[in-house]
Amino acid sequence: MTNKVTSLWDSYVISLRIAADKKGKLTQSFLGYILSFIFQGLAYAMFYPLLRSMFKESFILNEILFWLSSVFILSIISMICKWYALDFSYANDLADVAHNLRLKLGEKIKKMPLQQLNQYRTGELNSILSQNVDESVLHMGVVAGMAFEALVIPLVIILTTFFVDIKMAFAIIIVLPFSYPIYIWSRKLTKKEKEDNLTAHSDLEADTVEYLQGLPVLRSINQVGENSAQLQESITNVREVQKRGVFGSLIPLAVMNTLIEFIFLTILSFGTFWILQGSFSLAALISLLIIVNRINEPLVNFLGIASVLDTMELGFKKIEGLLNIKSLKVDQPKAMPENFGISFKNVDFNYLNNEKKALKEVTFAIPSEAMTAIVGPSGSGKTTITKLIMRYDDPSIGEIEIGGINIKNMSQDELMSLISVVFQDVYLFDDTILNNIRMGNPKASDEEAKEAARKANCHEFVSRLPRGYNTKAGEIGGSLSGGERQRISIARAILKDSPIVILDEPTSALDTQSEVAVQKALDELIQNRTVIVIAHRLSTISHAENILVVAKGEVIESGTHDELLKKEGKYFSMYGAQQRLKLWNLNRE
Ligand code: ADP
Ligand code: MG
């Protein structure tokens, strides 16, 4: 974290970046504010001649009226400029800027590699999309107006004071060397405070989301209290940061207030002294005091406003961090495969936060419309292979092809239209069971979705639900067994009817009875498709046309079950171990 105070110019440049295609309007609005406050400053300055003509011994009505109407006219011009500036407001442009920023972020989240997306905590993304977006546009309307008011009006007043009385102008200018360090000091304090505040809130949000997501599991193992420790810590942290923040921003405010009080007293004493000496007029002193009184508030406000600029900048940094992540590129010419064999050519892959290579020079070709099993110890890279087929991220070296077409030449939508996946864990959306199945193919009719459910062996248990296919998953979430959820996910895949099916240990968490039901559903799904199955129990895949044995990120053997047994290598020993375990279990019964 830098402790450097961002200059107002830098803040302006960032604002233009946030405004994106509205930057023209933003600049016009800022110009409107500046003009408005120049005219307002000039209107204040007219107090000098106005009061002077009122205090004249020979009272001339026309002269008074002239200066009075000047004040009026300048004020009206100032108001018009301000209305113009205010046109850039939340009612239209600012809401659009925020909206566009959110669309851009949404687009980025859709297109960025899942691997990068996984680096973010869910709650962190929430706060970027909601809080940070609002924070970065917040300053562009009224707050910008207040900042310009605090900057422009004092400047115009000081300049015009030079025409009234040079000594007095210098008396006001004397405070500038004092107020600048106060400003910098205040910004340093508030910047630190805003940074802490932002981090504390983002952590709180992420911890809350994760705690809530884990709550069902925590309840089931009676750990609700113990695991809330982290959440409680971040709640406490927010309170501490807020307390410190309020304290930190109050001190500079108090000092600035004292300083302005001090200008007032200085002018009063010098003025009185000079009037007694006869070198200054009472009219000038009174008008000066009125004017200084009017710039009091904007100057004090300015400190508070400047800290809003820090919030904007920090929020926007988070947004840019997300926007700067590369999107998955689609190489031209785009093409779609005609057959669905899959080949890896010399693929290396590293996870972002893991120095160890997850895959090393992996090369294999699996045939179209056949079943290929991937086996190997846990952590050997099986799931990583399937993730890369779905372009979770690009391999650091090497290429992946489907039907001879590099997957980089397909759009993400096209690629995903080719593949259905059944994982060990099934995610059900809080919608009806029928719609959960329909997610496989949103265009499918009710009848088609029900047909897929029948094929996936779902019909019987769905019929037993309180409202059948129209039961909401949320209402019964916990009461569906692992095998039942698994069959819903298979129904989705049957409905999607894609040429490639990936099964990542779909039955390894199930009891024998559920496994039989799920296996039946799978048999329906995998006909005439390219199937990749990752299985723990080797007996379930012994009939696969092709088996890849993976160890430590490398494919070390491949062939059919019989060929691999004959080799007497890794597969042979894994199979032998499982057979012995089975015998041992049988003997115990
Ligand atoms: P398998 O499916 O064979 O059990 P994986 O493909 O899931 O193995 O994992 C292969 C290796 O990559 C393991 O060493 C694992 O620790 C690592 N790995 C998997 N996922 C991630 C991740 N999201 N971040 C970092 N490392 C990971
Ligand atoms: Mg795995």
PDB file of C-alpha atoms in Angstrom, residues 10-20 97 100-102 104-105 120 127-128 131-140 198 308-324:
ATOM      1  CA  ASP A  10      -4.724  12.013 -11.070  1.00  0.00           C
ATOM      2  CA  SER A  11      -8.161  11.706  -9.522  1.00  0.00           C
ATOM      3  CA  TYR A  12      -9.551  13.528 -12.530  1.00  0.00           C
ATOM      4  CA  VAL A  13      -7.778  11.167 -14.913  1.00  0.00           C
ATOM      5  CA  ILE A  14      -9.168   8.159 -13.031  1.00  0.00           C
ATOM      6  CA  SER A  15     -12.634   9.722 -13.209  1.00  0.00           C
ATOM      7  CA  LEU A  16     -12.353   9.911 -16.978  1.00  0.00           C
ATOM      8  CA  ARG A  17     -11.426   6.227 -17.100  1.00  0.00           C
ATOM      9  CA  ILE A  18     -14.424   5.328 -14.951  1.00  0.00           C
ATOM     10  CA  ALA A  19     -16.772   7.471 -17.023  1.00  0.00           C
ATOM     11  CA  ALA A  20     -15.552   5.647 -20.164  1.00  0.00           C
ATOM     12  CA  VAL A  97     -21.838   4.802 -15.842  1.00  0.00           C
ATOM     13  CA  ASN A 100     -21.899   0.049 -17.914  1.00  0.00           C
ATOM     14  CA  LEU A 101     -19.153  -0.691 -15.448  1.00  0.00           C
ATOM     15  CA  ARG A 102     -21.171  -3.608 -14.048  1.00  0.00           C
ATOM     16  CA  LYS A 104     -18.165  -4.772 -18.346  1.00  0.00           C
ATOM     17  CA  LEU A 105     -17.345  -6.643 -15.144  1.00  0.00           C
ATOM     18  CA  TYR A 120     -11.419 -14.386  -5.896  1.00  0.00           C
ATOM     19  CA  SER A 127     -18.352  -6.226  -3.038  1.00  0.00           C
ATOM     20  CA  ILE A 128     -16.569  -5.291  -6.263  1.00  0.00           C
ATOM     21  CA  GLN A 131     -20.009  -1.547  -3.408  1.00  0.00           C
ATOM     22  CA  ASN A 132     -16.884  -0.669  -5.392  1.00  0.00           C
ATOM     23  CA  VAL A 133     -18.834   0.236  -8.512  1.00  0.00           C
ATOM     24  CA  ASP A 134     -21.040   2.629  -6.582  1.00  0.00           C
ATOM     25  CA  GLU A 135     -18.066   4.074  -4.763  1.00  0.00           C
ATOM     26  CA  SER A 136     -16.223   4.820  -7.937  1.00  0.00           C
ATOM     27  CA  VAL A 137     -19.041   6.834  -9.483  1.00  0.00           C
ATOM     28  CA  LEU A 138     -20.205   8.414  -6.234  1.00  0.00           C
ATOM     29  CA  HIS A 139     -17.862  11.399  -6.465  1.00  0.00           C
ATOM     30  CA  MET A 140     -18.749  12.429  -9.978  1.00  0.00           C
ATOM     31  CA  LEU A 198     -12.405  -1.249   2.277  1.00  0.00           C
ATOM     32  CA  VAL A 308     -14.200  10.428  -0.989  1.00  0.00           C
ATOM     33  CA  LEU A 309     -11.640  10.621  -3.805  1.00  0.00           C
ATOM     34  CA  ASP A 310      -9.594   7.998  -1.980  1.00  0.00           C
ATOM     35  CA  THR A 311     -12.615   5.731  -1.701  1.00  0.00           C
ATOM     36  CA  MET A 312     -13.200   6.175  -5.402  1.00  0.00           C
ATOM     37  CA  GLU A 313      -9.609   5.426  -6.291  1.00  0.00           C
ATOM     38  CA  LEU A 314      -9.372   2.332  -4.099  1.00  0.00           C
ATOM     39  CA  GLY A 315     -12.694   1.009  -5.342  1.00  0.00           C
ATOM     40  CA  PHE A 316     -11.659   1.560  -8.926  1.00  0.00           C
ATOM     41  CA  LYS A 317      -8.329  -0.188  -8.381  1.00  0.00           C
ATOM     42  CA  LYS A 318     -10.233  -3.326  -7.402  1.00  0.00           C
ATOM     43  CA  ILE A 319     -12.439  -2.965 -10.461  1.00  0.00           C
ATOM     44  CA  GLU A 320      -9.452  -2.495 -12.759  1.00  0.00           C
ATOM     45  CA  GLY A 321      -7.699  -5.473 -11.179  1.00  0.00           C
ATOM     46  CA  LEU A 322     -10.594  -7.602 -12.326  1.00  0.00           C
ATOM     47  CA  LEU A 323     -10.896  -5.913 -15.718  1.00  0.00           C
ATOM     48  CA  ASN A 324      -7.170  -6.308 -16.407  1.00  0.00           C
TER      49      ASN A 324
END
